[in-house]
Coordinates of C-alpha atoms in Angstrom, one line a residue:
Chain A
M1 CA -5.0 -8.9 -25.8
N2 CA -3.6 -5.0 -26.7
P3 CA -0.5 -5.0 -24.6
L4 CA -1.2 -1.1 -24.6
M5 CA -4.2 -1.1 -22.7
R6 CA -2.5 -2.1 -19.2
R7 CA 0.6 -2.1 -17.8
T8 CA 1.7 -2.8 -14.7
I9 CA 4.1 0.4 -12.6
E10 CA 5.7 -1.0 -10.4
I11 CA 7.6 1.4 -8.2
A12 CA 9.3 0.9 -5.0
T13 CA 9.3 2.6 -1.6
D14 CA 12.0 4.3 0.7
K15 CA 9.7 4.6 3.9
R16 CA 6.7 2.6 6.1
E17 CA 4.2 5.1 4.8
T18 CA 4.6 7.4 2.2
L19 CA 3.0 8.4 -0.4
V20 CA 4.3 8.2 -4.5
D21 CA 2.8 10.7 -6.8
I22 CA 2.5 8.4 -10.1
T23 CA 0.4 10.9 -12.1
R24 CA 2.9 11.5 -14.0
E25 CA 3.4 7.6 -14.9
V26 CA -0.5 7.0 -15.6
Q27 CA -0.9 9.8 -17.7
T28 CA 1.9 8.6 -19.6
V29 CA 0.2 5.0 -19.8
V30 CA -3.2 6.3 -21.5
S31 CA -0.5 8.3 -23.4
D32 CA 1.2 5.7 -25.1
S33 CA -2.6 3.8 -25.6
G34 CA -3.1 6.2 -28.3
I35 CA -7.1 6.7 -26.2
E36 CA -8.5 9.8 -27.2
N37 CA -11.7 10.2 -24.3
G38 CA -12.7 7.2 -22.0
L39 CA -11.4 6.1 -18.8
V40 CA -8.4 4.6 -16.3
S41 CA -8.9 2.5 -13.7
V42 CA -6.0 2.2 -11.3
Y43 CA -5.3 -0.3 -9.1
A44 CA -3.4 -0.9 -6.1
Q45 CA -1.6 -4.2 -5.5
G46 CA -1.0 -5.9 -2.1
A47 CA -4.0 -5.7 1.1
T48 CA -1.0 -2.4 2.5
G49 CA -1.4 -0.1 -0.1
A50 CA -3.9 1.9 -2.1
I51 CA -4.4 4.7 -4.3
M52 CA -5.3 8.3 -3.0
I53 CA -6.4 11.1 -5.1
Q54 CA -4.9 14.4 -3.9
E55 CA -3.7 17.6 -4.2
N56 CA 0.7 18.2 -4.9
W57 CA 0.8 21.3 -4.4
D58 CA 4.3 20.7 -1.7
D59 CA 3.5 17.6 0.3
S60 CA 1.7 18.8 3.5
V61 CA -1.2 17.0 2.9
Q62 CA 0.3 13.8 2.2
I63 CA 1.8 14.4 5.7
D64 CA -1.1 15.4 7.2
V65 CA -2.8 12.4 5.4
I66 CA 0.3 9.6 6.9
N67 CA -0.7 12.0 11.1
L68 CA -4.8 11.7 10.6
L69 CA -4.5 8.0 9.5
R70 CA -1.8 7.2 12.7
Q71 CA -4.0 9.1 14.9
M72 CA -6.9 6.8 13.2
I73 CA -5.6 3.7 13.0
P74 CA -3.1 3.0 15.7
R75 CA -0.1 1.2 15.5
G76 CA 0.1 -2.6 18.0
V77 CA -3.2 -2.4 18.9
W78 CA -4.9 -5.2 16.7
L79 CA -5.8 -9.3 16.7
H80 CA -3.0 -9.3 13.7
D81 CA -0.3 -7.9 14.9
R82 CA 0.0 -11.1 17.0
Q83 CA 0.7 -12.8 13.1
D84 CA 2.2 -10.0 11.0
G85 CA 3.0 -7.3 13.6
N86 CA 0.7 -4.4 10.1
G87 CA -2.6 -5.0 11.5
D88 CA -3.1 -1.1 11.7
A89 CA -1.4 -1.1 7.4
H90 CA -4.7 -3.9 6.8
L91 CA -7.2 -1.3 7.8
K92 CA -5.7 1.7 6.5
A93 CA -5.1 0.5 2.2
G94 CA -8.6 -1.5 3.6
L95 CA -10.0 2.4 4.2
I96 CA -8.5 4.3 1.7
G97 CA -9.1 1.5 -1.3
P98 CA -6.8 -0.2 -4.3
S99 CA -8.6 1.6 -7.1
E100 CA -9.3 4.6 -8.3
T101 CA -10.7 5.3 -11.9
I102 CA -9.9 8.3 -13.5
P103 CA -11.3 9.7 -17.2
I104 CA -9.5 10.2 -19.8
I105 CA -10.2 13.0 -22.1
A106 CA -8.6 14.0 -24.7
A107 CA -6.0 11.9 -24.7
R108 CA -4.8 13.6 -20.9
L109 CA -6.5 12.4 -17.4
G110 CA -9.0 14.3 -16.5
L111 CA -8.2 16.0 -12.9
S112 CA -8.5 18.5 -12.1
Q113 CA -5.6 21.4 -11.3
W114 CA -4.4 20.0 -8.0
Q115 CA -5.3 16.7 -8.3
N116 CA -2.9 14.0 -8.3
I117 CA -2.3 10.6 -7.6
F118 CA -1.0 8.3 -6.0
F119 CA 0.4 5.2 -4.3
C120 CA -0.6 5.1 -0.5
E121 CA 2.6 2.8 1.0
F122 CA 1.2 1.8 4.8
D123 CA 3.5 -0.9 5.6
G124 CA 7.0 -0.4 3.6
P125 CA 9.5 -0.1 2.6
R126 CA 8.8 -2.1 0.0
R127 CA 11.6 -2.7 -3.2
R128 CA 7.9 -2.9 -5.5
R129 CA 5.0 -2.3 -5.6
N130 CA 2.4 -3.3 -8.8
I131 CA 0.2 -0.6 -10.0
V132 CA -2.4 -2.2 -12.5
C133 CA -3.7 0.6 -14.9
S134 CA -6.2 -0.5 -17.6
I135 CA -7.5 1.3 -20.4
I136 CA -11.0 1.5 -21.5
A137 CA -11.9 3.4 -24.6
D138 CA -14.6 5.3 -25.5
S139 CA -17.2 2.8 -27.4
Chain B
M1 CA -16.2 10.8 -29.5
N2 CA -19.8 9.9 -28.8
P3 CA -20.9 13.3 -27.0
L4 CA -23.5 11.3 -25.2
M5 CA -20.9 9.5 -24.4
R6 CA -19.6 11.0 -21.6
R7 CA -21.2 14.5 -19.9
T8 CA -20.1 17.0 -16.8
I9 CA -22.9 18.1 -14.3
E10 CA -21.7 21.2 -13.5
I11 CA -22.9 21.7 -9.8
A12 CA -22.9 24.9 -7.1
T13 CA -23.1 25.1 -3.3
D14 CA -23.8 27.3 -0.7
K15 CA -22.6 26.2 1.9
R16 CA -18.9 25.5 2.8
E17 CA -20.0 21.5 3.9
T18 CA -22.7 19.8 2.1
L19 CA -23.9 16.4 0.6
V20 CA -25.5 17.4 -2.7
D21 CA -28.2 15.0 -4.2
I22 CA -26.8 14.9 -8.1
T23 CA -28.9 11.3 -8.7
R24 CA -31.3 12.7 -10.9
E25 CA -29.0 14.9 -13.0
V26 CA -26.8 11.1 -13.2
Q27 CA -29.3 9.6 -14.3
T28 CA -30.3 11.9 -17.4
V29 CA -26.5 12.0 -18.4
V30 CA -27.8 7.7 -18.6
S31 CA -30.9 8.3 -19.9
D32 CA -29.8 10.8 -23.0
S33 CA -26.9 8.0 -23.9
G34 CA -29.3 5.4 -25.1
I35 CA -27.4 2.5 -23.3
E36 CA -29.7 -0.3 -22.3
N37 CA -26.4 -1.8 -20.1
G38 CA -23.6 -1.5 -18.5
L39 CA -21.3 1.0 -16.8
V40 CA -21.1 4.6 -15.4
S41 CA -18.6 6.5 -14.1
V42 CA -19.0 9.5 -11.9
Y43 CA -15.7 11.3 -10.4
A44 CA -15.7 15.2 -8.8
Q45 CA -13.2 17.0 -10.1
G46 CA -11.3 19.2 -7.4
A47 CA -9.1 18.1 -4.2
T48 CA -11.8 19.1 -2.1
G49 CA -14.9 17.5 -2.9
A50 CA -16.0 13.7 -3.2
I51 CA -18.7 11.6 -4.0
M52 CA -20.1 9.0 -1.4
I53 CA -23.6 6.3 -2.2
Q54 CA -25.8 7.3 0.4
E55 CA -29.7 7.4 1.4
N56 CA -31.7 10.1 0.8
W57 CA -35.1 9.6 2.0
D58 CA -34.9 12.8 4.7
D59 CA -31.5 15.2 4.9
S60 CA -30.4 13.5 8.6
V61 CA -27.5 11.4 6.8
Q62 CA -26.0 14.1 4.9
I63 CA -25.7 16.1 8.2
D64 CA -24.7 13.0 10.7
V65 CA -21.7 12.4 8.1
I66 CA -20.5 15.8 8.0
N67 CA -21.1 16.0 12.1
L68 CA -19.0 12.8 12.0
L69 CA -15.9 13.6 9.6
R70 CA -15.6 17.2 11.6
Q71 CA -15.5 14.7 14.4
M72 CA -12.7 12.5 13.3
I73 CA -11.1 15.6 11.1
P74 CA -11.2 18.7 12.8
R75 CA -10.2 22.5 11.1
G76 CA -6.8 24.1 12.0
V77 CA -4.7 21.8 13.3
W78 CA -3.2 19.8 10.0
L79 CA 0.3 21.5 7.7
H80 CA -1.5 21.8 5.3
D81 CA -3.5 24.9 6.7
R82 CA -0.7 27.5 6.9
Q83 CA -1.4 27.7 3.0
D84 CA -4.8 27.8 2.2
G85 CA -6.6 26.9 6.0
N86 CA -8.5 23.9 4.6
G87 CA -6.0 20.9 5.1
D88 CA -8.9 19.1 6.7
A89 CA -11.0 19.9 3.4
H90 CA -8.5 17.8 1.4
L91 CA -8.8 15.3 4.1
K92 CA -12.1 14.6 3.6
A93 CA -11.9 14.5 0.3
G94 CA -9.4 12.0 -0.1
L95 CA -11.1 9.5 2.9
I96 CA -14.1 9.4 1.1
G97 CA -12.4 10.0 -3.0
P98 CA -13.2 11.1 -6.5
S99 CA -14.9 8.3 -7.7
E100 CA -17.4 5.7 -7.9
T101 CA -18.4 3.5 -10.3
I102 CA -22.5 1.7 -10.9
P103 CA -24.0 -0.7 -12.9
I104 CA -26.6 0.4 -15.9
I105 CA -29.1 -1.9 -15.5
A106 CA -32.4 -1.3 -18.2
A107 CA -31.2 2.3 -18.5
R108 CA -31.7 2.8 -16.0
L109 CA -29.3 3.5 -12.9
G110 CA -28.3 0.5 -11.1
L111 CA -28.7 1.6 -7.2
S112 CA -31.1 0.0 -4.5
Q113 CA -34.0 1.7 -3.5
W114 CA -32.6 4.5 -0.6
Q115 CA -29.5 4.5 -2.4
N116 CA -28.7 8.5 -3.9
I117 CA -25.6 9.4 -6.1
F118 CA -24.6 13.0 -3.9
F119 CA -21.3 15.1 -4.2
C120 CA -19.9 16.2 -0.9
E121 CA -18.6 19.7 -1.1
F122 CA -15.9 20.3 1.7
D123 CA -14.6 23.8 0.6
G124 CA -17.6 25.2 -0.2
P125 CA -19.4 27.5 -1.4
R126 CA -18.2 27.3 -5.1
R127 CA -20.1 28.7 -7.9
R128 CA -18.9 25.5 -10.0
R129 CA -18.3 21.8 -9.1
N130 CA -17.6 20.0 -12.1
I131 CA -18.5 15.8 -11.9
V132 CA -17.6 14.2 -14.9
C133 CA -20.5 11.5 -16.0
S134 CA -18.8 8.3 -18.7
I135 CA -20.6 5.4 -19.8
I136 CA -19.3 2.7 -21.0
A137 CA -21.8 0.2 -22.7
D138 CA -21.6 -3.6 -22.3
S139 CA -19.4 -4.8 -24.7
Chain C
M1 CA -27.7 -7.6 -23.7
N2 CA -24.5 -10.3 -23.1
P3 CA -26.3 -11.8 -20.1
L4 CA -22.6 -13.3 -19.3
M5 CA -21.9 -10.0 -19.1
R6 CA -23.4 -9.1 -15.9
R7 CA -25.0 -11.0 -12.7
T8 CA -25.3 -10.5 -9.4
I9 CA -24.5 -12.4 -6.4
E10 CA -27.2 -13.4 -3.9
I11 CA -25.6 -14.0 -1.0
A12 CA -27.5 -14.0 3.1
T13 CA -25.4 -12.5 6.5
D14 CA -25.9 -13.7 9.9
K15 CA -24.7 -11.4 12.5
R16 CA -25.0 -7.3 12.4
E17 CA -21.9 -7.0 11.5
T18 CA -19.4 -9.5 9.3
L19 CA -17.7 -9.3 6.3
V20 CA -18.1 -12.0 3.7
D21 CA -15.5 -13.6 1.6
I22 CA -17.0 -13.1 -2.1
T23 CA -13.8 -13.8 -4.1
R24 CA -14.6 -17.3 -5.7
E25 CA -18.1 -16.0 -6.1
V26 CA -16.8 -12.6 -8.7
Q27 CA -13.8 -15.4 -9.8
T28 CA -17.2 -17.8 -10.8
V29 CA -18.6 -14.9 -13.1
V30 CA -15.7 -14.0 -14.6
S31 CA -14.6 -17.3 -15.9
D32 CA -18.4 -17.5 -16.7
S33 CA -17.7 -14.5 -18.9
G34 CA -15.1 -16.4 -20.8
I35 CA -13.6 -12.8 -20.6
E36 CA -8.9 -12.8 -20.7
N37 CA -8.5 -9.2 -20.0
G38 CA -10.7 -6.5 -19.1
L39 CA -12.4 -5.7 -15.4
V40 CA -14.6 -6.3 -13.5
S41 CA -17.1 -4.1 -11.9
V42 CA -18.3 -4.9 -8.4
Y43 CA -20.4 -3.3 -6.9
A44 CA -23.1 -3.2 -3.1
Q45 CA -27.1 -2.4 -3.5
G46 CA -28.0 -1.4 -0.1
A47 CA -26.8 1.6 1.2
T48 CA -25.7 -0.3 4.5
G49 CA -23.3 -2.2 2.8
A50 CA -20.8 -1.6 1.3
I51 CA -17.8 -3.8 -0.3
M52 CA -13.5 -3.4 0.2
I53 CA -10.1 -5.4 -0.7
Q54 CA -8.8 -6.3 2.1
E55 CA -6.5 -9.7 4.1
N56 CA -8.0 -13.2 4.2
W57 CA -5.4 -15.1 5.7
D58 CA -7.8 -15.9 8.8
D59 CA -10.8 -13.6 10.2
S60 CA -7.9 -11.5 12.4
V61 CA -8.2 -8.7 10.0
Q62 CA -12.3 -8.9 9.0
I63 CA -12.3 -9.0 12.8
D64 CA -9.9 -5.8 13.2
V65 CA -11.9 -4.1 11.0
I66 CA -15.3 -4.3 12.4
N67 CA -13.9 -3.4 15.6
L68 CA -11.6 0.0 14.7
L69 CA -15.3 1.1 12.5
R70 CA -17.1 0.7 16.1
Q71 CA -15.3 2.5 17.6
M72 CA -14.7 5.3 14.8
I73 CA -18.9 5.3 14.3
P74 CA -20.5 4.5 17.5
R75 CA -24.6 3.5 17.6
G76 CA -27.1 5.4 18.6
V77 CA -25.5 9.1 18.8
W78 CA -26.7 9.4 15.4
L79 CA -29.3 11.8 13.5
H80 CA -30.9 9.3 11.9
D81 CA -31.2 7.3 14.6
R82 CA -34.2 8.2 16.0
Q83 CA -35.8 7.3 12.6
D84 CA -34.2 3.9 11.6
G85 CA -31.4 3.2 14.2
N86 CA -28.8 1.9 12.2
G87 CA -27.0 5.5 11.7
D88 CA -23.9 4.5 12.1
A89 CA -24.7 1.8 9.8
H90 CA -25.2 3.5 7.0
L91 CA -22.2 6.2 8.4
K92 CA -19.5 3.0 7.5
A93 CA -21.3 2.6 3.9
G94 CA -20.8 5.4 3.0
L95 CA -17.1 5.6 4.7
I96 CA -15.5 2.7 2.8
G97 CA -18.0 2.4 -0.1
P98 CA -20.1 -0.5 -2.1
S99 CA -17.9 0.3 -5.2
E100 CA -14.6 -2.0 -6.7
T101 CA -13.0 -1.9 -9.5
I102 CA -10.6 -5.2 -10.0
P103 CA -8.6 -5.8 -13.3
I104 CA -9.6 -9.2 -14.8
I105 CA -5.6 -10.6 -16.1
A106 CA -5.5 -14.3 -18.8
A107 CA -9.0 -14.9 -16.9
R108 CA -8.2 -14.7 -13.2
L109 CA -8.9 -11.6 -11.2
G110 CA -5.6 -9.1 -10.7
L111 CA -6.3 -9.8 -6.9
S112 CA -2.6 -9.5 -5.4
Q113 CA -1.9 -13.1 -3.6
W114 CA -3.7 -11.5 -0.3
Q115 CA -6.4 -9.5 -1.3
N116 CA -9.5 -10.8 -1.5
I117 CA -12.8 -9.2 -1.9
F118 CA -15.5 -8.8 0.8
F119 CA -19.2 -7.6 1.5
C120 CA -19.7 -5.8 4.7
E121 CA -22.5 -5.9 6.3
F122 CA -23.5 -3.3 8.6
D123 CA -27.0 -3.5 9.5
G124 CA -27.7 -7.3 9.5
P125 CA -28.5 -10.3 10.1
R126 CA -30.5 -10.2 5.9
R127 CA -31.9 -13.2 4.2
R128 CA -30.7 -11.3 1.1
R129 CA -27.9 -8.3 0.1
N130 CA -27.2 -8.1 -3.6
I131 CA -24.0 -7.3 -5.0
V132 CA -23.9 -6.6 -8.6
C133 CA -20.9 -7.5 -10.7
S134 CA -20.3 -5.6 -14.4
I135 CA -17.7 -7.5 -17.1
I136 CA -15.4 -4.9 -19.3
A137 CA -13.8 -6.9 -22.3
D138 CA -10.6 -5.1 -23.1
S139 CA -11.7 -2.9 -26.2

């Protein structure tokens, strides 16, 4: 395959729950591909992480996301907690989901002004999280 | 690029929170592309809107969606409210997500009988919301 | 079209609410396509089902998913219940969403070790649920 059409972004996370802005890294993958128009599929590997499109003016919405999910999905009350103690992280990841597909318009991510791409960590800190970016060229 | 392979649907919304059925508009984009088989990626720009596949027999489920999200994510209690007063809208948009990818089967949207495509407005009314539709032909 | 590039997985469900692991079936579609690198789009038809990527070590997380959604979205209190009695199933399906897009890497699904693909049934049992798998080859 053409190695420019798929690249895995690797990041580290420093808290149990945090949103990490990966917009610049995804834009670099898009730019390096040379594709002018098409789509990029962003996919988070790992069943306790997810991808969310969200505002990035400051970190207020990111903190709100974590607090909302903590209220909706408390820790320590799930069947799965008897195994790994991270039942809440799996539920949060499943609810948000690992994939988003974003247009490429004139070689740029087709996000609006306040949309950024975030990796959501729900069971960190982790030394390595993999996010697979796949480019589809306009046919 | 081939202009038939991507088109932006523009809609106005008339309430703070409302679901707008855009199935017919997306089908028109698919029909105009001439593509028989493939995929259409539907992407809502704007960090306070989202795309949801939902029933459209009448408007009961649409009203239920808005009421459920109001219960889950109340107004006025978020960090981000100190800036814009729309923290709840961002959280709703992030939870539902801006993208859905739908098969094109024999030149039609591969929805089931009761599935329609909705733009979810969480911070309207807005004079203009952009939904980018990208067609991928079967290769 | 090339019939190897799209196939519909048909499954039956035996409970009102259940998660059915379809990873093996989706991998078979990918393998039969002969595609080494690209994407597979998984789309659940029917407005009371959804697709979730989730852990499959045992069934604890699956049961937790169903219990979480029951708490968040109780039965019998929705406008739509006056018609079909399944308002909660529509809301659950809309929240989780019917589509996920997954990388194909070296002819295998680009899932991590603990990620599996589940069809979420929210209004079963059903004799037939259709999940459309569309393959996109790396261009």
